[in-house]
Amino acid sequence: MSKTMLMVLCLALLAVTACGNTARGFRQDSVETGHALDDATHRVLKSTSK
């Protein structure tokens, strides 16, 4: 295997790993945003029902 091919494979592996990490981060942020929105909605509904 040539050095160029090995370098290309290493860069491709690095890119795929970075994309997976970014997707996991987006998923975690989305879940946290959903929980925050749910909590805020419950607080607003609770304060208006008094």
mmCIF file with all atom_site columns, N, CA and C in Angstrom:
data_model
loop_
_atom_site.group_PDB
_atom_site.id
_atom_site.type_symbol
_atom_site.label_atom_id
_atom_site.label_alt_id
_atom_site.label_comp_id
_atom_site.label_asym_id
_atom_site.label_entity_id
_atom_site.label_seq_id
_atom_site.pdbx_PDB_ins_code
_atom_site.Cartn_x
_atom_site.Cartn_y
_atom_site.Cartn_z
_atom_site.occupancy
_atom_site.B_iso_or_equiv
_atom_site.pdbx_formal_charge
_atom_site.auth_seq_id
_atom_site.auth_comp_id
_atom_site.auth_asym_id
_atom_site.auth_atom_id
_atom_site.pdbx_PDB_model_num
ATOM 1   N N  . MET A 1 1  ? 0.859   -1.171 0.000  1.00 0.00 ? 1  MET A N  1
ATOM 2   C CA . MET A 1 1  ? 0.000   0.000  0.000  1.00 0.00 ? 1  MET A CA 1
ATOM 3   C C  . MET A 1 1  ? 0.906   1.237  0.000  1.00 0.00 ? 1  MET A C  1
ATOM 4   N N  . SER A 1 2  ? 0.608   2.174  -0.856 1.00 0.00 ? 2  SER A N  1
ATOM 5   C CA . SER A 1 2  ? 1.457   3.365  -0.961 1.00 0.00 ? 2  SER A CA 1
ATOM 6   C C  . SER A 1 2  ? 1.204   4.316  0.200  1.00 0.00 ? 2  SER A C  1
ATOM 7   N N  . LYS A 1 3  ? 2.163   5.169  0.433  1.00 0.00 ? 3  LYS A N  1
ATOM 8   C CA . LYS A 1 3  ? 2.044   6.144  1.532  1.00 0.00 ? 3  LYS A CA 1
ATOM 9   C C  . LYS A 1 3  ? 0.884   7.102  1.296  1.00 0.00 ? 3  LYS A C  1
ATOM 10  N N  . THR A 1 4  ? 0.648   7.447  0.044  1.00 0.00 ? 4  THR A N  1
ATOM 11  C CA . THR A 1 4  ? -0.451  8.355  -0.285 1.00 0.00 ? 4  THR A CA 1
ATOM 12  C C  . THR A 1 4  ? -1.793  7.716  0.041  1.00 0.00 ? 4  THR A C  1
ATOM 13  N N  . MET A 1 5  ? -1.938  6.453  -0.314 1.00 0.00 ? 5  MET A N  1
ATOM 14  C CA . MET A 1 5  ? -3.194  5.748  -0.043 1.00 0.00 ? 5  MET A CA 1
ATOM 15  C C  . MET A 1 5  ? -3.413  5.619  1.459  1.00 0.00 ? 5  MET A C  1
ATOM 16  N N  . LEU A 1 6  ? -2.362  5.330  2.190  1.00 0.00 ? 6  LEU A N  1
ATOM 17  C CA . LEU A 1 6  ? -2.459  5.214  3.644  1.00 0.00 ? 6  LEU A CA 1
ATOM 18  C C  . LEU A 1 6  ? -2.857  6.553  4.269  1.00 0.00 ? 6  LEU A C  1
ATOM 19  N N  . MET A 1 7  ? -2.298  7.632  3.764  1.00 0.00 ? 7  MET A N  1
ATOM 20  C CA . MET A 1 7  ? -2.630  8.964  4.264  1.00 0.00 ? 7  MET A CA 1
ATOM 21  C C  . MET A 1 7  ? -4.099  9.300  3.969  1.00 0.00 ? 7  MET A C  1
ATOM 22  N N  . VAL A 1 8  ? -4.571  8.960  2.782  1.00 0.00 ? 8  VAL A N  1
ATOM 23  C CA . VAL A 1 8  ? -5.964  9.220  2.407  1.00 0.00 ? 8  VAL A CA 1
ATOM 24  C C  . VAL A 1 8  ? -6.908  8.413  3.303  1.00 0.00 ? 8  VAL A C  1
ATOM 25  N N  . LEU A 1 9  ? -6.575  7.159  3.562  1.00 0.00 ? 9  LEU A N  1
ATOM 26  C CA . LEU A 1 9  ? -7.402  6.331  4.436  1.00 0.00 ? 9  LEU A CA 1
ATOM 27  C C  . LEU A 1 9  ? -7.446  6.874  5.860  1.00 0.00 ? 9  LEU A C  1
ATOM 28  N N  . CYS A 1 10 ? -6.317  7.344  6.363  1.00 0.00 ? 10 CYS A N  1
ATOM 29  C CA . CYS A 1 10 ? -6.282  7.934  7.711  1.00 0.00 ? 10 CYS A CA 1
ATOM 30  C C  . CYS A 1 10 ? -7.124  9.202  7.782  1.00 0.00 ? 10 CYS A C  1
ATOM 31  N N  . LEU A 1 11 ? -7.035  10.030 6.767  1.00 0.00 ? 11 LEU A N  1
ATOM 32  C CA . LEU A 1 11 ? -7.843  11.255 6.743  1.00 0.00 ? 11 LEU A CA 1
ATOM 33  C C  . LEU A 1 11 ? -9.331  10.935 6.636  1.00 0.00 ? 11 LEU A C  1
ATOM 34  N N  . ALA A 1 12 ? -9.684  9.919  5.857  1.00 0.00 ? 12 ALA A N  1
ATOM 35  C CA . ALA A 1 12 ? -11.082 9.530  5.729  1.00 0.00 ? 12 ALA A CA 1
ATOM 36  C C  . ALA A 1 12 ? -11.607 9.003  7.063  1.00 0.00 ? 12 ALA A C  1
ATOM 37  N N  . LEU A 1 13 ? -10.821 8.211  7.748  1.00 0.00 ? 13 LEU A N  1
ATOM 38  C CA . LEU A 1 13 ? -11.217 7.694  9.057  1.00 0.00 ? 13 LEU A CA 1
ATOM 39  C C  . LEU A 1 13 ? -11.417 8.837  10.056 1.00 0.00 ? 13 LEU A C  1
ATOM 40  N N  . LEU A 1 14 ? -10.525 9.800  10.026 1.00 0.00 ? 14 LEU A N  1
ATOM 41  C CA . LEU A 1 14 ? -10.648 10.958 10.911 1.00 0.00 ? 14 LEU A CA 1
ATOM 42  C C  . LEU A 1 14 ? -11.924 11.744 10.611 1.00 0.00 ? 14 LEU A C  1
ATOM 43  N N  . ALA A 1 15 ? -12.237 11.928 9.332  1.00 0.00 ? 15 ALA A N  1
ATOM 44  C CA . ALA A 1 15 ? -13.441 12.671 8.945  1.00 0.00 ? 15 ALA A CA 1
ATOM 45  C C  . ALA A 1 15 ? -14.704 11.942 9.385  1.00 0.00 ? 15 ALA A C  1
ATOM 46  N N  . VAL A 1 16 ? -14.735 10.617 9.209  1.00 0.00 ? 16 VAL A N  1
ATOM 47  C CA . VAL A 1 16 ? -15.910 9.834  9.604  1.00 0.00 ? 16 VAL A CA 1
ATOM 48  C C  . VAL A 1 16 ? -16.098 9.881  11.117 1.00 0.00 ? 16 VAL A C  1
ATOM 49  N N  . THR A 1 17 ? -15.016 9.797  11.861 1.00 0.00 ? 17 THR A N  1
ATOM 50  C CA . THR A 1 17 ? -15.088 9.867  13.320 1.00 0.00 ? 17 THR A CA 1
ATOM 51  C C  . THR A 1 17 ? -15.604 11.230 13.775 1.00 0.00 ? 17 THR A C  1
ATOM 52  N N  . ALA A 1 18 ? -15.126 12.283 13.148 1.00 0.00 ? 18 ALA A N  1
ATOM 53  C CA . ALA A 1 18 ? -15.570 13.630 13.512 1.00 0.00 ? 18 ALA A CA 1
ATOM 54  C C  . ALA A 1 18 ? -17.057 13.813 13.218 1.00 0.00 ? 18 ALA A C  1
ATOM 55  N N  . CYS A 1 19 ? -17.522 13.289 12.109 1.00 0.00 ? 19 CYS A N  1
ATOM 56  C CA . CYS A 1 19 ? -18.944 13.403 11.765 1.00 0.00 ? 19 CYS A CA 1
ATOM 57  C C  . CYS A 1 19 ? -19.816 12.653 12.773 1.00 0.00 ? 19 CYS A C  1
ATOM 58  N N  . GLY A 1 20 ? -19.380 11.485 13.187 1.00 0.00 ? 20 GLY A N  1
ATOM 59  C CA . GLY A 1 20 ? -20.124 10.727 14.183 1.00 0.00 ? 20 GLY A CA 1
ATOM 60  C C  . GLY A 1 20 ? -20.208 11.453 15.505 1.00 0.00 ? 20 GLY A C  1
ATOM 61  N N  . ASN A 1 21 ? -19.113 12.078 15.902 1.00 0.00 ? 21 ASN A N  1
ATOM 62  C CA . ASN A 1 21 ? -19.089 12.829 17.154 1.00 0.00 ? 21 ASN A CA 1
ATOM 63  C C  . ASN A 1 21 ? -20.013 14.043 17.068 1.00 0.00 ? 21 ASN A C  1
ATOM 64  N N  . THR A 1 22 ? -20.030 14.714 15.925 1.00 0.00 ? 22 THR A N  1
ATOM 65  C CA . THR A 1 22 ? -20.897 15.876 15.738 1.00 0.00 ? 22 THR A CA 1
ATOM 66  C C  . THR A 1 22 ? -22.369 15.465 15.781 1.00 0.00 ? 22 THR A C  1
ATOM 67  N N  . ALA A 1 23 ? -22.704 14.367 15.140 1.00 0.00 ? 23 ALA A N  1
ATOM 68  C CA . ALA A 1 23 ? -24.094 13.892 15.145 1.00 0.00 ? 23 ALA A CA 1
ATOM 69  C C  . ALA A 1 23 ? -24.539 13.538 16.554 1.00 0.00 ? 23 ALA A C  1
ATOM 70  N N  . ARG A 1 24 ? -23.665 12.917 17.326 1.00 0.00 ? 24 ARG A N  1
ATOM 71  C CA . ARG A 1 24 ? -23.990 12.578 18.719 1.00 0.00 ? 24 ARG A CA 1
ATOM 72  C C  . ARG A 1 24 ? -24.213 13.851 19.533 1.00 0.00 ? 24 ARG A C  1
ATOM 73  N N  . GLY A 1 25 ? -23.397 14.863 19.290 1.00 0.00 ? 25 GLY A N  1
ATOM 74  C CA . GLY A 1 25 ? -23.543 16.141 19.989 1.00 0.00 ? 25 GLY A CA 1
ATOM 75  C C  . GLY A 1 25 ? -24.851 16.831 19.647 1.00 0.00 ? 25 GLY A C  1
ATOM 76  N N  . PHE A 1 26 ? -25.229 16.815 18.365 1.00 0.00 ? 26 PHE A N  1
ATOM 77  C CA . PHE A 1 26 ? -26.511 17.405 17.962 1.00 0.00 ? 26 PHE A CA 1
ATOM 78  C C  . PHE A 1 26 ? -27.673 16.686 18.624 1.00 0.00 ? 26 PHE A C  1
ATOM 79  N N  . ARG A 1 27 ? -27.586 15.370 18.700 1.00 0.00 ? 27 ARG A N  1
ATOM 80  C CA . ARG A 1 27 ? -28.669 14.592 19.316 1.00 0.00 ? 27 ARG A CA 1
ATOM 81  C C  . ARG A 1 27 ? -28.787 14.949 20.793 1.00 0.00 ? 27 ARG A C  1
ATOM 82  N N  . GLN A 1 28 ? -27.661 15.041 21.481 1.00 0.00 ? 28 GLN A N  1
ATOM 83  C CA . GLN A 1 28 ? -27.687 15.370 22.904 1.00 0.00 ? 28 GLN A CA 1
ATOM 84  C C  . GLN A 1 28 ? -28.230 16.789 23.125 1.00 0.00 ? 28 GLN A C  1
ATOM 85  N N  . ASP A 1 29 ? -27.822 17.729 22.292 1.00 0.00 ? 29 ASP A N  1
ATOM 86  C CA . ASP A 1 29 ? -28.329 19.100 22.407 1.00 0.00 ? 29 ASP A CA 1
ATOM 87  C C  . ASP A 1 29 ? -29.832 19.154 22.158 1.00 0.00 ? 29 ASP A C  1
ATOM 88  N N  . SER A 1 30 ? -30.307 18.382 21.206 1.00 0.00 ? 30 SER A N  1
ATOM 89  C CA . SER A 1 30 ? -31.738 18.363 20.905 1.00 0.00 ? 30 SER A CA 1
ATOM 90  C C  . SER A 1 30 ? -32.541 17.815 22.076 1.00 0.00 ? 30 SER A C  1
ATOM 91  N N  . VAL A 1 31 ? -32.035 16.776 22.704 1.00 0.00 ? 31 VAL A N  1
ATOM 92  C CA . VAL A 1 31 ? -32.725 16.199 23.864 1.00 0.00 ? 31 VAL A CA 1
ATOM 93  C C  . VAL A 1 31 ? -32.769 17.210 25.002 1.00 0.00 ? 31 VAL A C  1
ATOM 94  N N  . GLU A 1 32 ? -31.657 17.875 25.260 1.00 0.00 ? 32 GLU A N  1
ATOM 95  C CA . GLU A 1 32 ? -31.619 18.865 26.338 1.00 0.00 ? 32 GLU A CA 1
ATOM 96  C C  . GLU A 1 32 ? -32.532 20.052 26.044 1.00 0.00 ? 32 GLU A C  1
ATOM 97  N N  . THR A 1 33 ? -32.604 20.471 24.789 1.00 0.00 ? 33 THR A N  1
ATOM 98  C CA . THR A 1 33 ? -33.501 21.561 24.406 1.00 0.00 ? 33 THR A CA 1
ATOM 99  C C  . THR A 1 33 ? -34.955 21.156 24.609 1.00 0.00 ? 33 THR A C  1
ATOM 100 N N  . GLY A 1 34 ? -35.282 19.922 24.265 1.00 0.00 ? 34 GLY A N  1
ATOM 101 C CA . GLY A 1 34 ? -36.644 19.424 24.466 1.00 0.00 ? 34 GLY A CA 1
ATOM 102 C C  . GLY A 1 34 ? -37.027 19.411 25.936 1.00 0.00 ? 34 GLY A C  1
ATOM 103 N N  . HIS A 1 35 ? -36.104 18.978 26.793 1.00 0.00 ? 35 HIS A N  1
ATOM 104 C CA . HIS A 1 35 ? -36.384 18.965 28.233 1.00 0.00 ? 35 HIS A CA 1
ATOM 105 C C  . HIS A 1 35 ? -36.556 20.387 28.778 1.00 0.00 ? 35 HIS A C  1
ATOM 106 N N  . ALA A 1 36 ? -35.715 21.301 28.326 1.00 0.00 ? 36 ALA A N  1
ATOM 107 C CA . ALA A 1 36 ? -35.814 22.684 28.785 1.00 0.00 ? 36 ALA A CA 1
ATOM 108 C C  . ALA A 1 36 ? -37.138 23.311 28.344 1.00 0.00 ? 36 ALA A C  1
ATOM 109 N N  . LEU A 1 37 ? -37.546 23.043 27.116 1.00 0.00 ? 37 LEU A N  1
ATOM 110 C CA . LEU A 1 37 ? -38.819 23.577 26.617 1.00 0.00 ? 37 LEU A CA 1
ATOM 111 C C  . LEU A 1 37 ? -39.994 22.989 27.388 1.00 0.00 ? 37 LEU A C  1
ATOM 112 N N  . ASP A 1 38 ? -39.938 21.712 27.683 1.00 0.00 ? 38 ASP A N  1
ATOM 113 C CA . ASP A 1 38 ? -40.986 21.054 28.447 1.00 0.00 ? 38 ASP A CA 1
ATOM 114 C C  . ASP A 1 38 ? -41.092 21.651 29.850 1.00 0.00 ? 38 ASP A C  1
ATOM 115 N N  . ASP A 1 39 ? -39.949 21.855 30.502 1.00 0.00 ? 39 ASP A N  1
ATOM 116 C CA . ASP A 1 39 ? -39.944 22.459 31.836 1.00 0.00 ? 39 ASP A CA 1
ATOM 117 C C  . ASP A 1 39 ? -40.512 23.875 31.811 1.00 0.00 ? 39 ASP A C  1
ATOM 118 N N  . ALA A 1 40 ? -40.114 24.650 30.807 1.00 0.00 ? 40 ALA A N  1
ATOM 119 C CA . ALA A 1 40 ? -40.613 26.030 30.704 1.00 0.00 ? 40 ALA A CA 1
ATOM 120 C C  . ALA A 1 40 ? -42.118 26.047 30.472 1.00 0.00 ? 40 ALA A C  1
ATOM 121 N N  . THR A 1 41 ? -42.607 25.150 29.643 1.00 0.00 ? 41 THR A N  1
ATOM 122 C CA . THR A 1 41 ? -44.043 25.077 29.375 1.00 0.00 ? 41 THR A CA 1
ATOM 123 C C  . THR A 1 41 ? -44.819 24.735 30.636 1.00 0.00 ? 41 THR A C  1
ATOM 124 N N  . HIS A 1 42 ? -44.308 23.784 31.401 1.00 0.00 ? 42 HIS A N  1
ATOM 125 C CA . HIS A 1 42 ? -44.982 23.410 32.643 1.00 0.00 ? 42 HIS A CA 1
ATOM 126 C C  . HIS A 1 42 ? -44.996 24.568 33.640 1.00 0.00 ? 42 HIS A C  1
ATOM 127 N N  . ARG A 1 43 ? -43.892 25.316 33.701 1.00 0.00 ? 43 ARG A N  1
ATOM 128 C CA . ARG A 1 43 ? -43.850 26.467 34.617 1.00 0.00 ? 43 ARG A CA 1
ATOM 129 C C  . ARG A 1 43 ? -44.846 27.540 34.200 1.00 0.00 ? 43 ARG A C  1
ATOM 130 N N  . VAL A 1 44 ? -44.955 27.801 32.909 1.00 0.00 ? 44 VAL A N  1
ATOM 131 C CA . VAL A 1 44 ? -45.889 28.826 32.429 1.00 0.00 ? 44 VAL A CA 1
ATOM 132 C C  . VAL A 1 44 ? -47.326 28.389 32.693 1.00 0.00 ? 44 VAL A C  1
ATOM 133 N N  . LEU A 1 45 ? -47.642 27.157 32.387 1.00 0.00 ? 45 LEU A N  1
ATOM 134 C CA . LEU A 1 45 ? -49.017 26.672 32.607 1.00 0.00 ? 45 LEU A CA 1
ATOM 135 C C  . LEU A 1 45 ? -49.353 26.649 34.090 1.00 0.00 ? 45 LEU A C  1
ATOM 136 N N  . LYS A 1 46 ? -48.391 26.315 34.922 1.00 0.00 ? 46 LYS A N  1
ATOM 137 C CA . LYS A 1 46 ? -48.622 26.264 36.375 1.00 0.00 ? 46 LYS A CA 1
ATOM 138 C C  . LYS A 1 46 ? -48.855 27.679 36.919 1.00 0.00 ? 46 LYS A C  1
ATOM 139 N N  . SER A 1 47 ? -48.100 28.667 36.402 1.00 0.00 ? 47 SER A N  1
ATOM 140 C CA . SER A 1 47 ? -48.256 30.033 36.918 1.00 0.00 ? 47 SER A CA 1
ATOM 141 C C  . SER A 1 47 ? -49.563 30.665 36.458 1.00 0.00 ? 47 SER A C  1
ATOM 142 N N  . THR A 1 48 ? -50.064 30.291 35.301 1.00 0.00 ? 48 THR A N  1
ATOM 143 C CA . THR A 1 48 ? -51.320 30.883 34.818 1.00 0.00 ? 48 THR A CA 1
ATOM 144 C C  . THR A 1 48 ? -52.553 30.214 35.395 1.00 0.00 ? 48 THR A C  1
ATOM 145 N N  . SER A 1 49 ? -52.393 29.034 35.987 1.00 0.00 ? 49 SER A N  1
ATOM 146 C CA . SER A 1 49 ? -53.557 28.337 36.535 1.00 0.00 ? 49 SER A CA 1
ATOM 147 C C  . SER A 1 49 ? -53.899 28.804 37.946 1.00 0.00 ? 49 SER A C  1
ATOM 148 N N  . LYS A 1 50 ? -53.060 29.623 38.548 1.00 0.00 ? 50 LYS A N  1
ATOM 149 C CA . LYS A 1 50 ? -53.328 30.102 39.924 1.00 0.00 ? 50 LYS A CA 1
ATOM 150 C C  . LYS A 1 50 ? -54.370 31.169 39.964 1.00 0.00 ? 50 LYS A C  1
#
